[in-house]
Amino acid sequence: MSRLPAQRLVAAVRAWRGFAVCKSCALRRFSIQPAQQKKIPNRYLGQPSPFTHPHLLKPGEVTPGLSQVEYALRRHKLMALIQKEAHGWDGLDHTVILLSNPTYYMSNDIPYVFHQDTNFLYLCGFQEPDSILVLQSIPGKSLPSHKSILFVPRRDPSRELWDGPRSGTDGAIALTGVDEAYTIEEFRHLVAKLKGESNIVWYDLTKPVHTELHSDYMQPLGEIKARKKNHIQGIRHLVQNLRLIKSPAEIERMKIAGRVTAEAFTETMFASKSPVDEAFLYAKFEFECRARGADILAYPPVVAGGNRSNTLHYVKNNQLIKDGELVLLDGGCELSCYVSDITRTWPVNGRFTKPQAELYQAVLDIQKSCLSLCSPGVSLENIYSLMLSLIGQKLKELGVLKSSTTESHFFKAVRKYCPHHVGHYLGMDVHDTPDISRSLPLQPGMVITIEPGIYIPEDDMSAPERFRGIGVRIEDDVVITEDAPLILSADCPKEIYHIEQICGRSS
């Protein structure tokens, strides 16, 4: 691929939400543009490529829907953040280091399916284990100018016979668009150059992703830097700040994940019957996600029938759901590196009882009120406060809380019936950017979940008997926009009438 013309490149940069850059910055060799694209090797790499998987990737894409330019922009933005953080550290070189995940083993030599560290993945799209991404400032040039380097596993026919193909240095450069690539063994030469006082290293010493690479290279380096009072700086918080605001391309990926999951929920509702095994609904949900293109489930789903829905992280999913009981299914998929997270509650026999319908409608009304608050300037903590107030009002109306409950005991009483938060950030991880405060005002491009619930255990003698053993949660995925919130899970049924209509088709 030839270099992008200047006008197209600057337009692409401006399209990146919240990204401000001058034209001269846009054309710097080691900043926004990836290197002159090299031809993808005519062989299988360690991950899909446009050559081997044209049904998944277009030319120039590193991962489905995300181009080399998109990944280069992310690296550029990270170095721009470092430029701000390093204000006053003039004359120093800066080196960012991120490790990939290792391969984890189920037992002996049986590996789990590899899943890449999401901070590493976010910045380069490379999906092989035992790799290192380095971003280096360029002597004589100011940040955010930099060069990007990957250190990757050496090609080894004897290992590839067992584990599958590796990209190698040529494949890594051609696929990801980084400036240089070397074998992992050559990383030690770079480490030797980083020991001097003129180089600031950005790396997460306290939370190593790859313990072996950390102990071989980074821990000794950290000890040397500490003795020279040139401490290694953390990088995780800066990457999370970038990941918090999704680009248009990322939101497109999340739309697909949301739609696939919504369709899987609908099919799982349709397959419900009474009695039904939780394991059957689990299997049905996973099948429908993967049949529509999902790579894996985003997390072990909760498939909780009856009173088990009052256990928030119930994942055994091995009990029989009886006639007349509700099932709470909290599930999502991962598709092209981005995830969904949806919860629905429905009657397996296709009909809500009157108490079930009362409690369900209360949660649905609360959820709709919370969704209406999803706009710029409001925080998840603000929405949480509203959720607690609304749950308290509904519980009083239903007779679960006494109308005489004092204000000082009100929120404690409410949290007994909803002990979790209203939502969390969502993206490449289910609980995305976990170090970012929920008190931060929402901005366009953020993606969050909204998931109020009411849980009344069967042994709660203080609650009306008709509600005991019922747990209800309703969760949607939401993109914050300048206008009305975009509900990624809008296709997933949640009105009582629609749920009964779908479940009733199978009875």
Short mmCIF file of C-alpha atoms in Angstrom, two decimals:
data_model
loop_
_atom_site.label_atom_id
_atom_site.label_comp_id
_atom_site.label_asym_id
_atom_site.label_seq_id
_atom_site.Cartn_x
_atom_site.Cartn_y
_atom_site.Cartn_z
CA MET A 1 0.00 0.00 0.00
CA SER A 2 1.44 3.38 -0.98
CA ARG A 3 1.54 6.16 1.55
CA LEU A 4 -1.72 7.99 2.14
CA PRO A 5 -1.95 11.38 0.43
CA ALA A 6 -1.62 14.23 2.92
CA GLN A 7 -5.24 15.36 2.67
CA ARG A 8 -6.63 11.87 3.24
CA LEU A 9 -4.28 11.24 6.15
CA VAL A 10 -5.15 14.49 7.92
CA ALA A 11 -8.86 13.75 7.39
CA ALA A 12 -8.38 10.31 8.92
CA VAL A 13 -6.64 11.85 11.89
CA ARG A 14 -9.39 14.41 12.46
CA ALA A 15 -11.99 11.68 12.30
CA TRP A 16 -10.38 10.11 15.36
CA ARG A 17 -12.59 11.40 18.16
CA GLY A 18 -10.95 14.01 20.31
CA PHE A 19 -7.67 13.93 18.36
CA ALA A 20 -6.11 17.26 17.48
CA VAL A 21 -2.99 17.35 15.31
CA CYS A 22 -1.39 19.70 12.84
CA LYS A 23 -0.71 18.73 9.26
CA SER A 24 3.06 18.63 9.74
CA CYS A 25 2.63 16.26 12.71
CA ALA A 26 0.42 14.05 10.60
CA LEU A 27 3.17 13.48 8.08
CA ARG A 28 5.99 12.61 10.48
CA ARG A 29 7.71 9.38 9.53
CA PHE A 30 7.46 7.67 12.93
CA SER A 31 4.24 9.09 14.33
CA ILE A 32 0.92 8.59 12.68
CA GLN A 33 1.68 6.73 9.49
CA PRO A 34 2.79 3.12 9.63
CA ALA A 35 5.87 2.25 7.64
CA GLN A 36 5.50 1.73 3.91
CA GLN A 37 3.35 -1.38 3.93
CA LYS A 38 5.24 -4.51 3.07
CA LYS A 39 3.63 -7.37 1.23
CA ILE A 40 2.00 -9.91 3.52
CA PRO A 41 3.96 -13.19 3.25
CA ASN A 42 2.18 -15.80 1.16
CA ARG A 43 1.88 -18.19 4.09
CA TYR A 44 -0.05 -18.65 7.28
CA LEU A 45 1.03 -16.32 10.08
CA GLY A 46 0.42 -16.65 13.80
CA GLN A 47 -2.98 -14.95 13.34
CA PRO A 48 -5.40 -14.26 10.49
CA SER A 49 -4.09 -11.99 7.73
CA PRO A 50 -5.73 -10.47 4.64
CA PHE A 51 -3.90 -13.12 2.57
CA THR A 52 -5.06 -16.21 4.48
CA HIS A 53 -8.42 -14.90 5.80
CA PRO A 54 -9.84 -12.48 3.21
CA HIS A 55 -13.33 -13.22 4.55
CA LEU A 56 -12.28 -11.64 7.88
CA LEU A 57 -9.76 -8.93 7.01
CA LYS A 58 -9.52 -6.36 4.25
CA PRO A 59 -6.14 -5.29 2.88
CA GLY A 60 -4.40 -3.03 5.39
CA GLU A 61 -6.31 -4.37 8.40
CA VAL A 62 -4.46 -5.82 11.36
CA THR A 63 -7.54 -7.19 13.10
CA PRO A 64 -11.06 -7.24 11.61
CA GLY A 65 -12.27 -3.70 11.03
CA LEU A 66 -9.13 -2.03 12.44
CA SER A 67 -6.41 -0.82 10.07
CA GLN A 68 -2.69 -0.24 10.46
CA VAL A 69 -3.42 3.50 10.51
CA GLU A 70 -5.83 3.05 13.45
CA TYR A 71 -3.18 1.22 15.48
CA ALA A 72 -0.53 3.79 14.51
CA LEU A 73 -2.85 6.56 15.71
CA ARG A 74 -3.18 4.85 19.09
CA ARG A 75 0.58 4.68 19.48
CA HIS A 76 0.87 8.32 18.47
CA LYS A 77 -1.73 9.34 21.04
CA LEU A 78 0.07 7.39 23.76
CA MET A 79 3.33 9.16 23.02
CA ALA A 80 1.46 12.48 23.05
CA LEU A 81 0.23 11.65 26.57
CA ILE A 82 3.79 10.80 27.59
CA GLN A 83 4.89 14.14 26.19
CA LYS A 84 2.48 15.85 28.60
CA GLU A 85 3.47 13.64 31.54
CA ALA A 86 7.17 14.25 30.86
CA HIS A 87 6.88 18.03 30.88
CA GLY A 88 10.09 19.38 32.37
CA TRP A 89 12.14 16.27 31.56
CA ASP A 90 13.86 17.91 28.60
CA GLY A 91 16.76 16.20 26.90
CA LEU A 92 15.75 12.69 27.95
CA ASP A 93 14.86 9.76 25.75
CA HIS A 94 11.64 7.83 26.39
CA THR A 95 11.02 4.11 25.88
CA VAL A 96 7.62 2.44 26.36
CA ILE A 97 7.61 -1.33 26.92
CA LEU A 98 4.56 -3.60 26.94
CA LEU A 99 4.68 -7.37 27.26
CA SER A 100 2.29 -9.83 25.65
CA ASN A 101 0.60 -12.57 27.59
CA PRO A 102 2.33 -15.94 27.86
CA THR A 103 0.69 -19.22 26.94
CA TYR A 104 -1.18 -20.63 29.95
CA TYR A 105 -1.49 -24.38 30.42
CA MET A 106 -4.48 -26.39 31.54
CA SER A 107 -2.26 -29.31 32.54
CA ASN A 108 1.26 -30.40 31.65
CA ASP A 109 1.53 -29.66 27.91
CA ILE A 110 -2.17 -28.94 27.20
CA PRO A 111 -2.52 -25.20 26.57
CA TYR A 112 -5.55 -23.04 27.08
CA VAL A 113 -6.67 -21.15 23.97
CA PHE A 114 -4.37 -18.12 23.83
CA HIS A 115 -5.87 -14.75 24.72
CA GLN A 116 -3.73 -11.66 24.30
CA ASP A 117 -3.16 -8.98 26.94
CA THR A 118 -5.57 -6.23 25.91
CA ASN A 119 -3.24 -3.26 26.53
CA PHE A 120 -0.58 -4.85 24.31
CA LEU A 121 -3.23 -5.81 21.75
CA TYR A 122 -4.72 -2.30 21.75
CA LEU A 123 -1.43 -0.76 20.62
CA CYS A 124 -0.33 -3.16 17.89
CA GLY A 125 -2.94 -5.86 17.17
CA PHE A 126 -0.32 -8.63 17.39
CA GLN A 127 -1.86 -11.83 18.77
CA GLU A 128 1.06 -14.12 19.54
CA PRO A 129 2.42 -14.96 23.00
CA ASP A 130 5.95 -14.24 24.29
CA SER A 131 6.27 -10.92 22.46
CA ILE A 132 7.25 -7.36 23.42
CA LEU A 133 6.15 -4.01 21.98
CA VAL A 134 8.57 -1.09 22.31
CA LEU A 135 7.87 2.55 21.44
CA GLN A 136 11.00 4.72 21.41
CA SER A 137 11.44 8.43 21.08
CA ILE A 138 13.76 9.46 18.25
CA PRO A 139 16.94 11.36 19.10
CA GLY A 140 16.75 14.88 17.75
CA LYS A 141 12.98 14.80 17.36
CA SER A 142 10.37 15.82 19.91
CA LEU A 143 7.54 13.59 21.09
CA PRO A 144 5.12 12.28 19.95
CA SER A 145 7.51 11.29 17.14
CA HIS A 146 8.68 7.76 17.80
CA LYS A 147 9.48 4.43 16.23
CA SER A 148 7.61 1.21 17.01
CA ILE A 149 9.39 -2.12 17.42
CA LEU A 150 8.08 -5.64 17.97
CA PHE A 151 10.15 -8.44 19.47
CA VAL A 152 8.53 -11.72 18.51
CA PRO A 153 9.15 -15.48 18.75
CA ARG A 154 11.66 -16.80 16.26
CA ARG A 155 10.26 -19.03 13.51
CA ASP A 156 10.91 -22.64 14.51
CA PRO A 157 9.65 -25.48 12.27
CA SER A 158 9.88 -28.02 15.10
CA ARG A 159 7.64 -25.94 17.38
CA GLU A 160 5.34 -24.83 14.55
CA LEU A 161 4.67 -28.49 13.81
CA TRP A 162 2.97 -28.70 17.22
CA ASP A 163 1.73 -25.17 17.93
CA GLY A 164 0.96 -23.81 14.49
CA PRO A 165 2.64 -21.15 12.36
CA ARG A 166 4.43 -18.10 13.74
CA SER A 167 4.50 -14.73 12.04
CA GLY A 168 8.23 -14.17 12.42
CA THR A 169 9.80 -10.74 12.06
CA ASP A 170 8.80 -10.29 8.41
CA GLY A 171 5.19 -11.25 9.08
CA ALA A 172 4.97 -9.04 12.17
CA ILE A 173 6.08 -5.94 10.24
CA ALA A 174 3.92 -6.63 7.19
CA LEU A 175 0.80 -7.37 9.22
CA THR A 176 0.95 -4.73 11.96
CA GLY A 177 2.78 -1.89 10.22
CA VAL A 178 5.31 -1.37 13.02
CA ASP A 179 8.62 0.17 11.98
CA GLU A 180 10.93 -2.69 12.99
CA ALA A 181 10.77 -6.25 14.28
CA TYR A 182 13.36 -8.55 15.84
CA THR A 183 13.39 -11.93 17.51
CA ILE A 184 12.66 -11.99 21.24
CA GLU A 185 16.25 -13.02 22.03
CA GLU A 186 17.50 -9.70 20.65
CA PHE A 187 15.56 -7.72 23.27
CA ARG A 188 18.51 -8.04 25.65
CA HIS A 189 20.53 -5.70 23.42
CA LEU A 190 17.91 -2.99 23.84
CA VAL A 191 17.73 -3.53 27.60
CA ALA A 192 21.47 -2.91 27.89
CA LYS A 193 21.00 0.52 26.29
CA LEU A 194 18.20 1.48 28.70
CA LYS A 195 20.31 1.35 31.86
CA GLY A 196 21.68 4.87 31.43
CA GLU A 197 20.29 7.92 33.23
CA SER A 198 19.35 9.68 30.00
CA ASN A 199 16.56 7.19 29.24
CA ILE A 200 13.15 7.19 30.92
CA VAL A 201 11.48 3.76 30.77
CA TRP A 202 7.68 3.46 30.87
CA TYR A 203 6.61 0.00 32.02
CA ASP A 204 4.33 -1.52 34.66
CA LEU A 205 6.75 -3.04 37.15
CA THR A 206 4.12 -3.77 39.80
CA LYS A 207 1.75 -5.73 37.55
CA PRO A 208 3.87 -7.80 35.15
CA VAL A 209 1.83 -9.44 32.42
CA HIS A 210 4.42 -12.05 31.47
CA THR A 211 6.29 -13.29 34.54
CA GLU A 212 9.15 -14.94 32.65
CA LEU A 213 9.94 -11.99 30.38
CA HIS A 214 9.57 -9.71 33.39
CA SER A 215 12.02 -11.66 35.55
CA ASP A 216 14.50 -12.15 32.69
CA TYR A 217 14.60 -8.55 31.51
CA MET A 218 12.46 -5.97 33.24
CA GLN A 219 12.94 -6.76 36.92
CA PRO A 220 16.75 -6.50 36.72
CA LEU A 221 16.40 -3.30 34.69
CA GLY A 222 14.02 -1.87 37.28
CA GLU A 223 16.49 -2.58 40.08
CA ILE A 224 19.31 -0.87 38.20
CA LYS A 225 17.15 2.18 37.42
CA ALA A 226 16.01 2.41 41.04
CA ARG A 227 19.62 2.50 42.32
CA LYS A 228 20.28 5.42 39.98
CA LYS A 229 17.13 7.22 41.17
CA ASN A 230 15.84 6.98 37.61
CA HIS A 231 12.73 5.01 38.44
CA ILE A 232 10.64 3.23 35.84
CA GLN A 233 7.32 5.01 35.21
CA GLY A 234 3.97 3.22 35.01
CA ILE A 235 2.18 3.12 31.65
CA ARG A 236 -1.07 1.24 32.39
CA HIS A 237 -3.05 4.35 33.42
CA LEU A 238 -2.15 6.18 30.20
CA VAL A 239 -3.21 3.27 28.00
CA GLN A 240 -6.49 2.98 29.91
CA ASN A 241 -7.16 6.68 29.35
CA LEU A 242 -6.88 6.05 25.61
CA ARG A 243 -9.02 2.91 25.71
CA LEU A 244 -11.80 4.71 27.55
CA ILE A 245 -12.87 6.68 24.45
CA LYS A 246 -13.75 4.43 21.54
CA SER A 247 -13.09 5.37 17.92
CA PRO A 248 -15.82 5.00 15.28
CA ALA A 249 -14.17 1.76 14.10
CA GLU A 250 -14.23 0.34 17.63
CA ILE A 251 -17.89 1.23 18.06
CA GLU A 252 -18.67 -0.58 14.80
CA ARG A 253 -17.01 -3.72 16.25
CA MET A 254 -19.06 -3.37 19.42
CA LYS A 255 -22.28 -2.92 17.44
CA ILE A 256 -21.64 -6.28 15.79
CA ALA A 257 -20.88 -7.96 19.13
CA GLY A 258 -24.07 -6.47 20.61
CA ARG A 259 -26.21 -7.61 17.69
CA VAL A 260 -24.79 -11.14 17.72
CA THR A 261 -25.39 -11.46 21.46
CA ALA A 262 -28.93 -10.07 21.20
CA GLU A 263 -29.77 -12.65 18.53
CA ALA A 264 -28.27 -15.41 20.69
CA PHE A 265 -30.47 -14.32 23.61
CA THR A 266 -33.57 -14.39 21.42
CA GLU A 267 -32.80 -17.91 20.20
CA THR A 268 -32.08 -19.06 23.76
CA MET A 269 -35.40 -17.65 24.96
CA PHE A 270 -37.11 -19.41 22.09
CA ALA A 271 -35.49 -22.72 23.09
CA SER A 272 -36.62 -22.41 26.71
CA LYS A 273 -39.04 -24.94 28.10
CA SER A 274 -39.95 -26.27 31.51
CA PRO A 275 -38.29 -28.04 33.06
CA VAL A 276 -34.94 -27.16 31.44
CA ASP A 277 -31.35 -27.70 32.49
CA GLU A 278 -29.22 -24.60 33.02
CA ALA A 279 -26.44 -26.39 31.13
CA PHE A 280 -28.68 -26.67 28.06
CA LEU A 281 -29.37 -22.92 28.02
CA TYR A 282 -25.64 -22.26 28.52
CA ALA A 283 -24.80 -24.49 25.55
CA LYS A 284 -27.55 -22.99 23.40
CA PHE A 285 -26.39 -19.45 24.13
CA GLU A 286 -22.74 -20.22 23.36
CA PHE A 287 -23.65 -22.07 20.17
CA GLU A 288 -25.78 -19.19 18.88
CA CYS A 289 -23.00 -16.67 19.60
CA ARG A 290 -20.30 -18.70 17.91
CA ALA A 291 -22.52 -19.67 14.97
CA ARG A 292 -22.83 -15.94 14.24
CA GLY A 293 -19.09 -15.30 14.23
CA ALA A 294 -18.13 -14.80 17.88
CA ASP A 295 -14.63 -15.95 18.72
CA ILE A 296 -15.39 -16.97 22.31
CA LEU A 297 -17.75 -16.06 25.11
CA ALA A 298 -16.58 -12.90 26.84
CA TYR A 299 -16.79 -14.52 30.29
CA PRO A 300 -18.35 -17.58 31.96
CA PRO A 301 -22.07 -16.79 31.75
CA VAL A 302 -24.49 -16.78 34.63
CA VAL A 303 -27.42 -19.09 33.86
CA ALA A 304 -29.32 -19.02 37.13
CA GLY A 305 -32.77 -20.51 37.58
CA GLY A 306 -35.10 -19.73 40.47
CA ASN A 307 -33.50 -18.67 43.74
CA ARG A 308 -30.00 -19.16 42.27
CA SER A 309 -30.46 -15.84 40.46
CA ASN A 310 -29.87 -14.20 43.84
CA THR A 311 -26.25 -15.40 43.74
CA LEU A 312 -24.68 -12.65 41.66
CA HIS A 313 -21.78 -14.67 40.21
CA TYR A 314 -23.48 -18.06 40.00
CA VAL A 315 -21.62 -19.90 37.22
CA LYS A 316 -22.07 -23.58 38.07
CA ASN A 317 -25.01 -23.72 35.67
CA ASN A 318 -25.78 -27.34 36.53
CA GLN A 319 -29.25 -27.30 38.08
CA LEU A 320 -32.70 -27.99 36.68
CA ILE A 321 -34.98 -24.98 36.22
CA LYS A 322 -38.53 -25.90 37.21
CA ASP A 323 -41.86 -24.98 35.71
CA GLY A 324 -42.88 -21.53 36.98
CA GLU A 325 -39.33 -20.33 37.66
CA LEU A 326 -37.43 -17.47 36.05
CA VAL A 327 -33.95 -17.82 34.58
CA LEU A 328 -31.43 -14.98 34.77
CA LEU A 329 -28.85 -15.19 31.98
CA ASP A 330 -25.90 -12.80 32.10
CA GLY A 331 -23.77 -13.44 29.03
CA GLY A 332 -21.73 -11.85 26.28
CA CYS A 333 -19.41 -12.68 23.43
CA GLU A 334 -16.03 -11.54 22.21
CA LEU A 335 -15.91 -10.77 18.51
CA SER A 336 -12.90 -9.22 16.75
CA CYS A 337 -11.30 -8.24 20.07
CA TYR A 338 -14.39 -6.43 21.47
CA VAL A 339 -17.00 -7.73 23.88
CA SER A 340 -20.65 -7.47 24.82
CA ASP A 341 -22.26 -7.90 28.25
CA ILE A 342 -26.05 -8.34 28.40
CA THR A 343 -28.44 -9.69 31.03
CA ARG A 344 -32.04 -10.77 30.58
CA THR A 345 -34.48 -12.53 32.94
CA TRP A 346 -37.41 -14.55 31.66
CA PRO A 347 -39.86 -17.35 32.61
CA VAL A 348 -38.79 -20.69 31.18
CA ASN A 349 -42.44 -21.73 30.69
CA GLY A 350 -43.16 -18.55 28.71
CA ARG A 351 -45.44 -16.78 31.24
CA PHE A 352 -44.57 -14.44 34.09
CA THR A 353 -46.56 -14.99 37.27
CA LYS A 354 -48.12 -11.86 38.77
CA PRO A 355 -45.37 -11.39 41.43
CA GLN A 356 -42.67 -12.08 38.86
CA ALA A 357 -44.19 -9.54 36.47
CA GLU A 358 -44.47 -6.91 39.23
CA LEU A 359 -40.83 -7.25 40.23
CA TYR A 360 -39.64 -7.48 36.63
CA GLN A 361 -41.55 -4.38 35.55
CA ALA A 362 -40.14 -2.47 38.51
CA VAL A 363 -36.58 -3.29 37.43
CA LEU A 364 -37.38 -2.47 33.79
CA ASP A 365 -38.81 0.95 34.75
CA ILE A 366 -35.69 1.68 36.82
CA GLN A 367 -33.42 0.61 33.98
CA LYS A 368 -35.17 2.87 31.49
CA SER A 369 -34.80 5.83 33.85
CA CYS A 370 -31.10 5.07 34.24
CA LEU A 371 -30.64 4.77 30.47
CA SER A 372 -32.18 8.21 30.00
CA LEU A 373 -29.35 9.67 32.11
CA CYS A 374 -26.60 8.28 29.89
CA SER A 375 -25.30 11.52 28.43
CA PRO A 376 -22.11 13.62 28.50
CA GLY A 377 -21.35 15.23 31.85
CA VAL A 378 -23.19 12.63 33.94
CA SER A 379 -21.07 9.97 35.70
CA LEU A 380 -21.73 6.32 36.48
CA GLU A 381 -21.75 7.34 40.16
CA ASN A 382 -24.54 9.84 39.41
CA ILE A 383 -26.57 7.12 37.69
CA TYR A 384 -25.86 4.72 40.58
CA SER A 385 -27.30 7.22 43.07
CA LEU A 386 -30.44 7.52 40.96
CA MET A 387 -30.71 3.73 40.70
CA LEU A 388 -30.58 3.30 44.47
CA SER A 389 -33.26 5.97 45.00
CA LEU A 390 -35.55 4.43 42.38
CA ILE A 391 -35.07 0.89 43.73
CA GLY A 392 -35.97 2.16 47.20
CA GLN A 393 -39.16 3.77 45.89
CA LYS A 394 -40.18 0.63 44.01
CA LEU A 395 -39.46 -1.62 47.00
CA LYS A 396 -41.70 0.56 49.15
CA GLU A 397 -44.47 0.41 46.53
CA LEU A 398 -44.15 -3.39 46.40
CA GLY A 399 -44.19 -3.68 50.17
CA VAL A 400 -40.67 -5.11 50.37
CA LEU A 401 -39.46 -2.06 52.31
CA LYS A 402 -41.65 -0.48 54.94
CA SER A 403 -42.79 3.04 54.18
CA SER A 404 -41.53 3.99 57.62
CA THR A 405 -37.90 3.17 56.74
CA THR A 406 -35.87 6.14 57.94
CA GLU A 407 -33.60 8.10 55.64
CA SER A 408 -30.50 7.02 57.60
CA HIS A 409 -31.34 3.34 57.01
CA PHE A 410 -32.80 3.77 53.52
CA PHE A 411 -29.71 3.19 51.35
CA LYS A 412 -28.43 0.38 53.55
CA ALA A 413 -31.81 -1.35 53.14
CA VAL A 414 -31.76 -0.78 49.37
CA ARG A 415 -28.22 -2.18 49.01
CA LYS A 416 -29.41 -5.35 50.71
CA TYR A 417 -31.62 -5.98 47.66
CA CYS A 418 -29.15 -4.62 45.07
CA PRO A 419 -25.58 -4.98 46.34
CA HIS A 420 -23.85 -4.12 43.04
CA HIS A 421 -23.16 -0.95 41.09
CA VAL A 422 -25.32 0.30 38.23
CA GLY A 423 -22.67 -0.47 35.61
CA HIS A 424 -19.08 -0.40 34.41
CA TYR A 425 -16.99 0.54 31.39
CA LEU A 426 -16.99 -1.87 28.44
CA GLY A 427 -14.64 -2.43 25.52
CA MET A 428 -11.92 -4.99 24.83
CA ASP A 429 -12.50 -6.30 28.36
CA VAL A 430 -15.81 -6.90 30.11
CA HIS A 431 -14.79 -4.74 33.07
CA ASP A 432 -12.82 -2.43 30.81
CA THR A 433 -10.32 0.19 32.04
CA PRO A 434 -10.78 -0.88 35.68
CA ASP A 435 -8.50 1.83 37.08
CA ILE A 436 -10.68 4.64 35.71
CA SER A 437 -12.98 6.13 38.35
CA ARG A 438 -16.74 5.78 37.91
CA SER A 439 -16.98 9.38 39.13
CA LEU A 440 -15.49 10.60 35.84
CA PRO A 441 -18.06 12.54 33.76
CA LEU A 442 -19.16 10.52 30.74
CA GLN A 443 -17.90 11.66 27.33
CA PRO A 444 -18.96 10.83 23.78
CA GLY A 445 -17.26 7.59 22.72
CA MET A 446 -17.38 5.95 26.14
CA VAL A 447 -19.20 2.61 26.34
CA ILE A 448 -20.84 1.52 29.59
CA THR A 449 -23.31 -1.03 30.91
CA ILE A 450 -26.53 -0.19 32.75
CA GLU A 451 -27.67 -3.12 34.89
CA PRO A 452 -30.02 -2.52 37.82
CA GLY A 453 -31.37 -5.53 39.66
CA ILE A 454 -33.51 -6.56 42.59
CA TYR A 455 -32.73 -9.80 44.41
CA ILE A 456 -34.99 -11.29 47.08
CA PRO A 457 -33.63 -14.57 48.51
CA GLU A 458 -36.10 -17.32 49.36
CA ASP A 459 -35.07 -17.22 53.03
CA ASP A 460 -35.71 -13.47 53.44
CA MET A 461 -38.56 -13.58 55.94
CA SER A 462 -38.80 -9.79 56.02
CA ALA A 463 -39.97 -9.69 52.37
CA PRO A 464 -43.50 -10.54 51.21
CA GLU A 465 -43.73 -14.27 50.58
CA ARG A 466 -44.86 -13.86 46.98
CA PHE A 467 -41.50 -12.26 46.02
CA ARG A 468 -39.20 -14.65 47.84
CA GLY A 469 -36.79 -16.57 45.61
CA ILE A 470 -37.06 -14.10 42.72
CA GLY A 471 -34.02 -12.28 41.32
CA VAL A 472 -34.24 -9.93 38.33
CA ARG A 473 -31.49 -8.06 36.48
CA ILE A 474 -31.73 -6.28 33.12
CA GLU A 475 -28.50 -5.11 31.49
CA ASP A 476 -27.80 -3.21 28.28
CA ASP A 477 -24.63 -1.92 26.60
CA VAL A 478 -24.62 1.81 25.90
CA VAL A 479 -22.49 4.15 23.78
CA ILE A 480 -22.40 7.75 25.01
CA THR A 481 -23.03 10.22 22.18
CA GLU A 482 -23.62 13.94 21.89
CA ASP A 483 -27.31 13.15 21.48
CA ALA A 484 -29.40 10.21 22.72
CA PRO A 485 -27.49 7.18 24.00
CA LEU A 486 -26.87 4.40 21.46
CA ILE A 487 -28.07 1.07 22.90
CA LEU A 488 -25.88 -1.66 21.41
CA SER A 489 -28.16 -4.36 22.80
CA ALA A 490 -31.40 -2.76 21.63
CA ASP A 491 -32.36 -5.84 19.59
CA CYS A 492 -32.45 -8.00 22.72
CA PRO A 493 -36.08 -8.32 23.93
CA LYS A 494 -36.89 -6.98 27.40
CA GLU A 495 -40.54 -5.91 27.39
CA ILE A 496 -42.79 -8.47 29.12
CA TYR A 497 -45.04 -8.75 26.07
CA HIS A 498 -42.12 -9.43 23.69
CA ILE A 499 -40.48 -11.96 26.00
CA GLU A 500 -43.72 -13.91 26.45
CA GLN A 501 -44.34 -13.80 22.74
CA ILE A 502 -40.88 -15.29 21.96
CA CYS A 503 -40.93 -17.88 24.76
CA GLY A 504 -44.52 -18.81 23.93
CA ARG A 505 -43.58 -19.84 20.40
CA SER A 506 -41.78 -22.90 21.77
CA SER A 507 -44.53 -24.03 24.13
#
